[in-house]
Tab-separated table of C-alpha atoms in Angstrom:
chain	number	residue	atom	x	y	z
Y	30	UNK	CA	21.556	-15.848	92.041
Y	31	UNK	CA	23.795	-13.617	90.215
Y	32	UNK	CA	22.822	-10.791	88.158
Y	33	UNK	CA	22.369	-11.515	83.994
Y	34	UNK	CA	24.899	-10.144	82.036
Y	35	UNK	CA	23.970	-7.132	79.864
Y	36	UNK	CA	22.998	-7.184	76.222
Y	37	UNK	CA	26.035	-7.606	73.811
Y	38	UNK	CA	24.230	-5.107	71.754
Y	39	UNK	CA	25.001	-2.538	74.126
Y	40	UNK	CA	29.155	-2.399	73.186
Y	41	UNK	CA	30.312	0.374	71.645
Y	42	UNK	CA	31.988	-0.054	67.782
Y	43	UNK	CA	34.504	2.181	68.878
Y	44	UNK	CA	36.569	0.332	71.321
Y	45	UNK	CA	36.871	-2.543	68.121
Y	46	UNK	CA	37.549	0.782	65.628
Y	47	UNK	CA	40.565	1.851	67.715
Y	48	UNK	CA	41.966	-1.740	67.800
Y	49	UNK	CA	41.830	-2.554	63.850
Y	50	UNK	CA	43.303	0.962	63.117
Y	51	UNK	CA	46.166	0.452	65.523
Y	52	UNK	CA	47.006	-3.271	64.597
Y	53	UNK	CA	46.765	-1.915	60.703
Y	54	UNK	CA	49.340	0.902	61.488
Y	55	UNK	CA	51.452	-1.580	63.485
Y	56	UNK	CA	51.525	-3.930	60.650
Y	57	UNK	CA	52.353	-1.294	57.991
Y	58	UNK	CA	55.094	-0.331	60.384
Y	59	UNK	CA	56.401	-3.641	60.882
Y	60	UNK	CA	56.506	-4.376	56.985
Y	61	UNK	CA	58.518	-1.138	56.298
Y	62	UNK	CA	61.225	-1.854	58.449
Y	63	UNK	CA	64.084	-3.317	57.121
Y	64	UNK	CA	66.622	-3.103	59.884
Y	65	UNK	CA	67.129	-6.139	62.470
Y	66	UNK	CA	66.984	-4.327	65.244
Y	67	UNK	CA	64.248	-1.435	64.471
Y	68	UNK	CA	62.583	-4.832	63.654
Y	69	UNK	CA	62.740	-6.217	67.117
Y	70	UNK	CA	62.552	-2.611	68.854
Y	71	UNK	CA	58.894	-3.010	67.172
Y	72	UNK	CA	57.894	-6.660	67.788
Y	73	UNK	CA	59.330	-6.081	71.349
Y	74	UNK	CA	56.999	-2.673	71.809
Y	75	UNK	CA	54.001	-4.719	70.303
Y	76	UNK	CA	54.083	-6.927	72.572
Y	77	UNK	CA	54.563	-4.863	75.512
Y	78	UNK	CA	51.824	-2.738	74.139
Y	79	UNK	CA	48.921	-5.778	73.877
Y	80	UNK	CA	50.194	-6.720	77.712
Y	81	UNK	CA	49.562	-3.226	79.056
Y	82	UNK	CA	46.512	-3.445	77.466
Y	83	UNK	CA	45.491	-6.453	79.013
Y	84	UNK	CA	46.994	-4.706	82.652
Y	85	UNK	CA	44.733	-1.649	82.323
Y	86	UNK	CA	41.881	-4.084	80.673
Y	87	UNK	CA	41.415	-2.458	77.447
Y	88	UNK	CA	40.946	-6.022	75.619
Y	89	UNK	CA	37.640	-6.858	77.631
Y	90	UNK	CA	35.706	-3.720	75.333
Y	91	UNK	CA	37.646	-4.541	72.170
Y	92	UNK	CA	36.287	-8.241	72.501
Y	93	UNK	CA	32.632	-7.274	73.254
Y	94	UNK	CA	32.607	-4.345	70.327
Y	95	UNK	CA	33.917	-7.343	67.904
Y	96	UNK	CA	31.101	-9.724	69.495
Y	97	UNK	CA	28.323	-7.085	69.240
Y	98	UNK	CA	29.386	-5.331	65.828
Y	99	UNK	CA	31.078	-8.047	63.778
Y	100	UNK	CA	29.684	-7.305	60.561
Y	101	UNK	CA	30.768	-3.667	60.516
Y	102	UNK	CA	33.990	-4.137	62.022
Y	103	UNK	CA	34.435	-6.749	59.273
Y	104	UNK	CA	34.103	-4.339	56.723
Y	105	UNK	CA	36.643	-2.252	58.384
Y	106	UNK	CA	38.886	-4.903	58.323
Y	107	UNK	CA	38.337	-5.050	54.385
Y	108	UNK	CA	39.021	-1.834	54.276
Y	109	UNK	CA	42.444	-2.128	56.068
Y	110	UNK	CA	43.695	-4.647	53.942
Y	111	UNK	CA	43.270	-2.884	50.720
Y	112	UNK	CA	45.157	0.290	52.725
Y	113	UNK	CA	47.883	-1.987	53.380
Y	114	UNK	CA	47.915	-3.308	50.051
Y	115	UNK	CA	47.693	0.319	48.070
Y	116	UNK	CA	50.516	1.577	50.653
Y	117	UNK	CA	52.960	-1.400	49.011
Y	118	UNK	CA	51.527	-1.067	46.085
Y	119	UNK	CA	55.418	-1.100	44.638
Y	120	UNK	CA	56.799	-3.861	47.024
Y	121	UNK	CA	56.994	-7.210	45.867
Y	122	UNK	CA	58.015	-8.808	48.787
Y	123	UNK	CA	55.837	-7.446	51.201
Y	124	UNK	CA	52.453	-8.281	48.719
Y	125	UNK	CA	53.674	-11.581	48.549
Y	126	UNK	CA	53.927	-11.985	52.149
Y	127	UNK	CA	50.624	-10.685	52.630
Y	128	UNK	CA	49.170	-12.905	50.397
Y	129	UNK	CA	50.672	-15.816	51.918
Y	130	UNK	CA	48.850	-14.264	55.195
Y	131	UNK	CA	45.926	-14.090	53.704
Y	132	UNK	CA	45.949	-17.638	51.685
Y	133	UNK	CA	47.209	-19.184	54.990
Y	134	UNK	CA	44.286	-18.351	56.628
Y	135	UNK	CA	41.623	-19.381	54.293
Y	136	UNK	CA	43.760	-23.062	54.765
Y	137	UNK	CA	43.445	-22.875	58.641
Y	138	UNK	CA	39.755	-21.982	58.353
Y	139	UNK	CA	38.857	-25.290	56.425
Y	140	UNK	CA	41.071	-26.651	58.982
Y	141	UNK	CA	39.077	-24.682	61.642
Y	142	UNK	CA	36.058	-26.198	60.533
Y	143	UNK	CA	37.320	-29.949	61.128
Y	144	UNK	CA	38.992	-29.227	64.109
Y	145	UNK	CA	36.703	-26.583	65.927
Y	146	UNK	CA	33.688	-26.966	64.858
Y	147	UNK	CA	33.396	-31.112	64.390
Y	148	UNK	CA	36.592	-32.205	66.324
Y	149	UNK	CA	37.924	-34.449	63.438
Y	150	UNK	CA	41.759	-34.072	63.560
Y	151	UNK	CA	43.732	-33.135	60.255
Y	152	UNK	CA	47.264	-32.859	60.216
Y	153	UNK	CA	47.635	-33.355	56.852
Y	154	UNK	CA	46.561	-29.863	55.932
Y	155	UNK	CA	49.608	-28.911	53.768
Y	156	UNK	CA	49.119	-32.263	51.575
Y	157	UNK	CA	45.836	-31.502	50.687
Y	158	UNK	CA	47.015	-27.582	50.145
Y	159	UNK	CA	49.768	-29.226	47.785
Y	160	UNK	CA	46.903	-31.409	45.823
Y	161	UNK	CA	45.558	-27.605	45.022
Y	162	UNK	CA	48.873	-26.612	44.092
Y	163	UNK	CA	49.436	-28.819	42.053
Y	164	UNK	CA	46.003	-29.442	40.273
Y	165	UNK	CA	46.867	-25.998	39.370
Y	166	UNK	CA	50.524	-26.662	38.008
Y	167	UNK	CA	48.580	-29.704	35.736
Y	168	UNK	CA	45.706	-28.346	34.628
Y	169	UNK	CA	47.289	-24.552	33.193
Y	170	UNK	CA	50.028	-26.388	31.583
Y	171	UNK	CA	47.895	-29.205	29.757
Y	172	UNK	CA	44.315	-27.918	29.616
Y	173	UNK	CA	42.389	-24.142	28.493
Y	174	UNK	CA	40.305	-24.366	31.807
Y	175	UNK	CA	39.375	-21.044	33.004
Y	176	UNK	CA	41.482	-20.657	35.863
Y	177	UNK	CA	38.810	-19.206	38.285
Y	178	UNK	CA	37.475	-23.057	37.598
Y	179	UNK	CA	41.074	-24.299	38.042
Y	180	UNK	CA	40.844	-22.796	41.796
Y	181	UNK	CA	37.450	-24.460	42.427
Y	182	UNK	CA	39.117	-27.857	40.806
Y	183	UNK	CA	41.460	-27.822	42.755
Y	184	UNK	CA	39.304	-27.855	45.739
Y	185	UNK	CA	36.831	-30.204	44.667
Y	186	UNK	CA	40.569	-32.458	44.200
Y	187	UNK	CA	41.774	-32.476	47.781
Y	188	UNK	CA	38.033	-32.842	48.945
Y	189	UNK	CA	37.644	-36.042	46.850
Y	190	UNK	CA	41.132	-37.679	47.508
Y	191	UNK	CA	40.807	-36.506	51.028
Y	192	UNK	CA	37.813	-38.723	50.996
Y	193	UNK	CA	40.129	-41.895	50.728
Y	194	UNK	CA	40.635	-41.049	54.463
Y	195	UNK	CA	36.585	-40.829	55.768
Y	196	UNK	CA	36.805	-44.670	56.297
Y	197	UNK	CA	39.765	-45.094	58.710
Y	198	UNK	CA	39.381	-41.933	60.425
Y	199	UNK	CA	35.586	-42.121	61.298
Y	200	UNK	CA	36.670	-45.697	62.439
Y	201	UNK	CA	39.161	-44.608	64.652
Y	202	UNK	CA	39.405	-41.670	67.575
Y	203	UNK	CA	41.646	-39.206	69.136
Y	204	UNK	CA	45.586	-39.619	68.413
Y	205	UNK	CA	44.963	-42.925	65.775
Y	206	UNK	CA	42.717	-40.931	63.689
Y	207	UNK	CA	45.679	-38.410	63.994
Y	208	UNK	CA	48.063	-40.879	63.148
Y	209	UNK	CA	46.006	-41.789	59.800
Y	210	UNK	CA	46.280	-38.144	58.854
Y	211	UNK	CA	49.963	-37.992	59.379
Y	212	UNK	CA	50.421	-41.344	57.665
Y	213	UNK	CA	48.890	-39.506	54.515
Y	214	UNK	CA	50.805	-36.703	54.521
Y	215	UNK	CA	54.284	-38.649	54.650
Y	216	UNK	CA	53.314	-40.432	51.705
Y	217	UNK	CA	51.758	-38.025	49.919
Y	218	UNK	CA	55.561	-36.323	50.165
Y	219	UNK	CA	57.102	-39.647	49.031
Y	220	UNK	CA	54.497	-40.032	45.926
Y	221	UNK	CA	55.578	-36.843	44.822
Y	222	UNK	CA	58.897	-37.290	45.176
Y	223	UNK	CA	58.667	-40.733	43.157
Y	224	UNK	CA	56.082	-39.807	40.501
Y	225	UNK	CA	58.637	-38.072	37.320
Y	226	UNK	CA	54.820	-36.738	36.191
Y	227	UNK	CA	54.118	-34.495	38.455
Y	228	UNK	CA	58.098	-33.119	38.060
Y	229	UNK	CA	59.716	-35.646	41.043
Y	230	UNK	CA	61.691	-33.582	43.823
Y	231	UNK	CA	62.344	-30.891	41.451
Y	232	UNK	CA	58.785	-30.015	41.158
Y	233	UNK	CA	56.971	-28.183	38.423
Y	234	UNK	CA	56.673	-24.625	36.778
Y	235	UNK	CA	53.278	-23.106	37.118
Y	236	UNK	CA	51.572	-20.540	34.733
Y	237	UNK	CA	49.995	-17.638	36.425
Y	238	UNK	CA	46.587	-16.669	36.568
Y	239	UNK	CA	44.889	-15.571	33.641
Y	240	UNK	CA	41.175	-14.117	33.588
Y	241	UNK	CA	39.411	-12.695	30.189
Y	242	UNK	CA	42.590	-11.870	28.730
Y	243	UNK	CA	44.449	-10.264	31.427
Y	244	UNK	CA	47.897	-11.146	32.497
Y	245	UNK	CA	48.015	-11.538	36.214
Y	246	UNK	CA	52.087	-11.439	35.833
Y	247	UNK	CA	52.409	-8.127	34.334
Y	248	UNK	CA	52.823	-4.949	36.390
Y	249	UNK	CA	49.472	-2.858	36.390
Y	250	UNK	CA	50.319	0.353	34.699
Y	251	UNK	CA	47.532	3.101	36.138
Y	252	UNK	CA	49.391	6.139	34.056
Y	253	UNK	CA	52.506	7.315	35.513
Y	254	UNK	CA	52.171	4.544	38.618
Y	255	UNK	CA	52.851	1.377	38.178
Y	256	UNK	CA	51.426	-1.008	40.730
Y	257	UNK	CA	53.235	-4.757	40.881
Y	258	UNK	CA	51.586	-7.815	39.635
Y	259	UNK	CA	51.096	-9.073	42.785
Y	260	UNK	CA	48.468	-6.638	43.507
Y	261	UNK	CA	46.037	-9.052	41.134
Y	262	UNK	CA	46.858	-11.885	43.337
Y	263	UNK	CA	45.945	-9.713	46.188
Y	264	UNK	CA	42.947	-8.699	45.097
Y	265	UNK	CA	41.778	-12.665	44.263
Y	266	UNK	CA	43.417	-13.659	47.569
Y	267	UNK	CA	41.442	-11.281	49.406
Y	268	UNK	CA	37.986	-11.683	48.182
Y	269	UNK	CA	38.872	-15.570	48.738
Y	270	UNK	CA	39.548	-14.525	52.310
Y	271	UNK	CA	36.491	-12.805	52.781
Y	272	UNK	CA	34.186	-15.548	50.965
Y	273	UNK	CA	35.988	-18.239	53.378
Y	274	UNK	CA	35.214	-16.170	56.300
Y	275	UNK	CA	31.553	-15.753	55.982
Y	276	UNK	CA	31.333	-19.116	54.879
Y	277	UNK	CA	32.713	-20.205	57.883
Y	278	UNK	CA	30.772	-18.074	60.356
Y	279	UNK	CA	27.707	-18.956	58.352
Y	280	UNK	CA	28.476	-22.573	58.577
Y	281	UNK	CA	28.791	-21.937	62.787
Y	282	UNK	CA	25.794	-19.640	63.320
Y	283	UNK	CA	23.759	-22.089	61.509
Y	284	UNK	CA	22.329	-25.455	62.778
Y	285	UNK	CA	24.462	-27.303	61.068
Y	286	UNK	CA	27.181	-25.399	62.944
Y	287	UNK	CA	25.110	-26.159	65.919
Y	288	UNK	CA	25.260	-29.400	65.302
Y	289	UNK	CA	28.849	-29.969	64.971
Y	290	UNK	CA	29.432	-28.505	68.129
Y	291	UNK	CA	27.062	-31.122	69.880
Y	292	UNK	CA	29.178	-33.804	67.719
Y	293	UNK	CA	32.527	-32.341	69.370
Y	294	UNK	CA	31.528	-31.903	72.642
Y	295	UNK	CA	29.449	-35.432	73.432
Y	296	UNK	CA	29.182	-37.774	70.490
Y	297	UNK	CA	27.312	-40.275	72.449
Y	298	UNK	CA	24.640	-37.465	73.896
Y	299	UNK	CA	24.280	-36.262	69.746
Y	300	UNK	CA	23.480	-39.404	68.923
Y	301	UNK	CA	20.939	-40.148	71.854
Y	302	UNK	CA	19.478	-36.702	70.278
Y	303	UNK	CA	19.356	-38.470	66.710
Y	304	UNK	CA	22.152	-36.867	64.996
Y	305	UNK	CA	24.162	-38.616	62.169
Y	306	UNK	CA	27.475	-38.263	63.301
Y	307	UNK	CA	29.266	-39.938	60.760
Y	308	UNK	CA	27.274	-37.502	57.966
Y	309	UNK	CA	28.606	-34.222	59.985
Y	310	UNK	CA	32.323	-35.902	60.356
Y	311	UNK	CA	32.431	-36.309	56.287
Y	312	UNK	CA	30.568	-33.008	55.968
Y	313	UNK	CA	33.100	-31.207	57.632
Y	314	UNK	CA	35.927	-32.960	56.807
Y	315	UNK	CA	34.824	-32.838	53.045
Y	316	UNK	CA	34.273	-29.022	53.332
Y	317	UNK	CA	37.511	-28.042	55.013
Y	318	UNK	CA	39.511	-29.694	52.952
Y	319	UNK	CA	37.928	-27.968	49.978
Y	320	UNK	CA	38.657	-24.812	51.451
Y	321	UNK	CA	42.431	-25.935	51.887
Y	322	UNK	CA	42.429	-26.971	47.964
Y	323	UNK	CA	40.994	-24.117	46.896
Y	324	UNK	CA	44.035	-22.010	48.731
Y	325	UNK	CA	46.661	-24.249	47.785
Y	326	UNK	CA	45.309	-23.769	43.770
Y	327	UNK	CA	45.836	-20.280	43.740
Y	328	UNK	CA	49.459	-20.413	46.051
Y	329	UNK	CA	50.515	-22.098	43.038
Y	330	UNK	CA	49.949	-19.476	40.943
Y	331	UNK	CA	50.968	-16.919	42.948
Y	332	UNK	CA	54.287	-18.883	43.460
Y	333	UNK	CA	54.941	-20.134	39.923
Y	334	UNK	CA	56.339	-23.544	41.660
Y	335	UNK	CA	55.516	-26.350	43.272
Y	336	UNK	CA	57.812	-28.973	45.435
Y	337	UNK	CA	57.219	-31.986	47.435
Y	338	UNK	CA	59.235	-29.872	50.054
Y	339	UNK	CA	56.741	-27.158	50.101
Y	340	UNK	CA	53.984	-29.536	51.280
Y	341	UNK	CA	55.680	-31.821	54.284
Y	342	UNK	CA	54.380	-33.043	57.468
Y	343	UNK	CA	56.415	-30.184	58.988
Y	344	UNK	CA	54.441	-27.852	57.335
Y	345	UNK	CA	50.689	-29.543	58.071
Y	346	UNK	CA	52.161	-29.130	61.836
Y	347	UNK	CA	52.877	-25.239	61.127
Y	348	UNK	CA	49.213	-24.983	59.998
Y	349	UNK	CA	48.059	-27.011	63.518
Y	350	UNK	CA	50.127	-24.375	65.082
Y	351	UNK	CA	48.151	-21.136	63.898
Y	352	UNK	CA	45.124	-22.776	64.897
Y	353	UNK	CA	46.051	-23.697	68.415
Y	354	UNK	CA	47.901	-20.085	68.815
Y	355	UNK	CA	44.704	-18.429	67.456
Y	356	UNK	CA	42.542	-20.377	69.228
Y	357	UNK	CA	40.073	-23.193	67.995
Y	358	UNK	CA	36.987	-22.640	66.538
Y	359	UNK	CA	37.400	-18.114	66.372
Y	360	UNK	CA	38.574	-16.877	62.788
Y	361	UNK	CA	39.656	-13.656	64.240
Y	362	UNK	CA	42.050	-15.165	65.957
Y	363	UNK	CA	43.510	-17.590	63.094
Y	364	UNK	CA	43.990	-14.147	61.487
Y	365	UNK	CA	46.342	-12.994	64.307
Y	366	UNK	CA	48.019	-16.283	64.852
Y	367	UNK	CA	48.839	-16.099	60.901
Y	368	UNK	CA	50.712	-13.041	60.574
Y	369	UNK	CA	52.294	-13.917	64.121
Y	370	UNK	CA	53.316	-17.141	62.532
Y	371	UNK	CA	54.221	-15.782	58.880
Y	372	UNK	CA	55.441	-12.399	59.366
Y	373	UNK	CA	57.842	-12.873	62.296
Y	374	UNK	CA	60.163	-15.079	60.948
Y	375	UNK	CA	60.093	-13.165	57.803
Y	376	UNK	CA	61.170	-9.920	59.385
Y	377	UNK	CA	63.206	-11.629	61.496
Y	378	UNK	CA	65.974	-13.010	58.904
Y	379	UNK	CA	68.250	-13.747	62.247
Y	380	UNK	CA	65.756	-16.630	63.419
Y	381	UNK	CA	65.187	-17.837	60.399
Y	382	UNK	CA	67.434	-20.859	60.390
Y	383	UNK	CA	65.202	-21.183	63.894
Y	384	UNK	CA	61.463	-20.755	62.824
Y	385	UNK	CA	60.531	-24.293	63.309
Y	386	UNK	CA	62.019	-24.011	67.558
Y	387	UNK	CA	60.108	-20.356	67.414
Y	388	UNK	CA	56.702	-22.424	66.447
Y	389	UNK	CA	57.298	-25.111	68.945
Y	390	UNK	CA	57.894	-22.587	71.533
Y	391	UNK	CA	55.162	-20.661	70.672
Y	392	UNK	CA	52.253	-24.095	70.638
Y	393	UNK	CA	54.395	-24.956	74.023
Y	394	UNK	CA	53.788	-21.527	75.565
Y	395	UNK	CA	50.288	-21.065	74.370
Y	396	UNK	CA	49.113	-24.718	76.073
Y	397	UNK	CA	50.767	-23.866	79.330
Y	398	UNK	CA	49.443	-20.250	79.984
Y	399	UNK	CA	46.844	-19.936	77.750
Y	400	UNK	CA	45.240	-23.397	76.498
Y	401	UNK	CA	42.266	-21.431	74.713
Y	402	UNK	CA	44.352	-19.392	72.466
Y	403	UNK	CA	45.021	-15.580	71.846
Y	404	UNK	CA	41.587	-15.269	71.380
Y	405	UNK	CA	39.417	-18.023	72.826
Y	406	UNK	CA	36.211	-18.726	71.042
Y	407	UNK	CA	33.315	-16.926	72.675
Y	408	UNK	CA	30.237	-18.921	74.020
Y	409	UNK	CA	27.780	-19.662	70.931
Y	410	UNK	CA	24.623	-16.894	71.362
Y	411	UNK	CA	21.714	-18.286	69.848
Y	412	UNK	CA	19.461	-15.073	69.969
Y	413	UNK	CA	20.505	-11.696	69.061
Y	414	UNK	CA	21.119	-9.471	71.683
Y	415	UNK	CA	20.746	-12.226	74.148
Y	416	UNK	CA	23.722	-12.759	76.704
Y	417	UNK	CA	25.975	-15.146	76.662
């Protein structure tokens, strides 16, 4: 019989310390460059960099610091993200890119949850992100709701029209409950497109955020610095990050997380054990999409526009993407895969016209050498401290 496996508690937080303060400076660095090839000298020495780390097995300690001191490392992370958002405090373009990081991500995790944690497949995520954008669009220009309500709205929205979809989907499995989903995302495109309402193909202006009062589209004038407006979406989009996240890992270290796993991995052994799957299916499905909505009201905002092209099946398939590069069911990793995804091609203005071949290359690449994803989901623990 082989030995048990020591205590998780036993990592140390540093290995998981060095690794967040190295990614943050890489990411800093890779945002401040400007020219095309300093920009691929860097992406080049990144990647070199996480691959001699992997030769001389530095990830193994990283991973088991993360398992063993999540909730302080998280904090770290927090920390990070308002250093990289102070250090552009001036740059437009780079906040907005970081935002659409971080608002990405909260739309993979609902994603995350009805993929990874209940196996119901979604690839309409960017419709339902476009019912929060525009919900948002609507309800500034023809209503005086609060717009912190207009976010949750605009969840609530894609949740309840995505619920037009529980009855054919829990009816059907594997790749015909995935063709339902894609169904509904090429006509949600084509009602948009048809519907001179909600603005047709040319879309719709959107006012930006306003709480108490304050302006979320003027500069922020702190005496003699001035930070950019985008700094107040940051500051929304990143508490909205953080809320998602420990919703989510909530959601999996609880028993209704635990049951969703025994939904994904043997529906017919859950149900000898007296679960409801059909309840956990609408549950999660329900609660992802609200997520999704949610992001998708306040990308609106952020964006001041909304298109039928900004919400295509091509981009629900961009969203499937970060989640299989990340890996199913570990928000860390949907983190990575996003600015992987996002940044890149951003950076990257030569593959631009390309991004769409760079995605498919990537999903392609990532099923044949590594099917689990840059950062597999670890085994569930159920006690702390207890191996896995």
């Amino acid at each position: 019989m082989s030995a048990p496996s020591p205590p998780v508690k036993s990592a140390s937080l540093v290995p998981g310390l060095i690794a967040l303060t190295a990614a943050t400076a890489y990411l800093i660095l890779l945002l401040a460059v400007e020219k095309q090839t300093v920009v691929l000298t860097v992406i080049a020495g990144g990647i070199v960099a996480v691959l001699l780390a992997a030769w001389l097995r530095l990830l193994a300690p990283v991973s088991q610091s993360f398992a063993a001191h999540e909730d302080g490392l998280g904090v770290f992370a927090i920390l990070a993200a308002v250093v990289l958002g102070l250090y552009f405090h001036e740059d437009h373009f780079v906040l907005l890119l970081v935002i659409t990081v971080m608002l990405t991500t909260v739309a993979t995790l609902g994603l995350n949850i009805q993929f990874g944690y209940a196996g119901v497949v979604n690839f309409a995520g960017a419709s339902f992100f476009g019912i929060g954008a525009y919900t948002s669009a609507m309800l500034n220009a023809h209503t005086a709701i609060p717009h912190l309500i207009v976010l949750v709205i605009g969840g609530a929205l894609a949740a309840l029209i995505g619920s037009l979809l529980l009855l054919p989907v829990l009816r059907t499995r594997g790749h015909y409950a995935a063709v339902v989903t894609i169904a509904f995302a090429l006509l949600f495109k084509t009602f948009l497109e048809v519907n001179d309402v909600l603005g047709g193909p040319q879309g719709l202006q959107v006012r930006g955020m306003k709480i108490l009062g304050w302006s979320f589209n003027d500069n922020i004038e702190l005496g003699w610095i001035t930070l950019s407006f985008y700094m107040n979406y940051f500051v929304v989009a990143l508490l909205l990050l953080v809320i998602a996240f420990i919703l989510v890992r909530r959601l999996e270290r609880s028993w209704i997380g635990l049951n969703l796993d025994a939904i994904r991995l043997d529906e017919v052994a859950a149900r000898c054990f007296g679960l409801d799957i059909a309840r956990w299916q609408i549950t999660a499905f329900l609660l992802g999409n609200f997520l999704i909505g949610i992001a998708g009201a306040l990308f609106g905002m952020v964006g001041s526009f909304v298109a039928p092209n900004n919400y295509t099946f091509a981009d629900s398939l961009i969203l499937v993407s970060i989640l299989l590069l990340g890996g199913i069911g570990n928000p860390w990793g949907l983190i990575v895969a996003t600015i992987i995804v996002i940044v890149v091609p951003e950076k990257l203005q030569t593959i631009q016209e390309y991004r769409f071949l760079l995605y498919a290359a990537l999903v392609i690449a990532v099923l044949r050498f590594r099917p689990q994803g840059l950062l597999p989901r670890p085994v569930r623990r159920y006690f702390s401290g207890s191996p896995r």
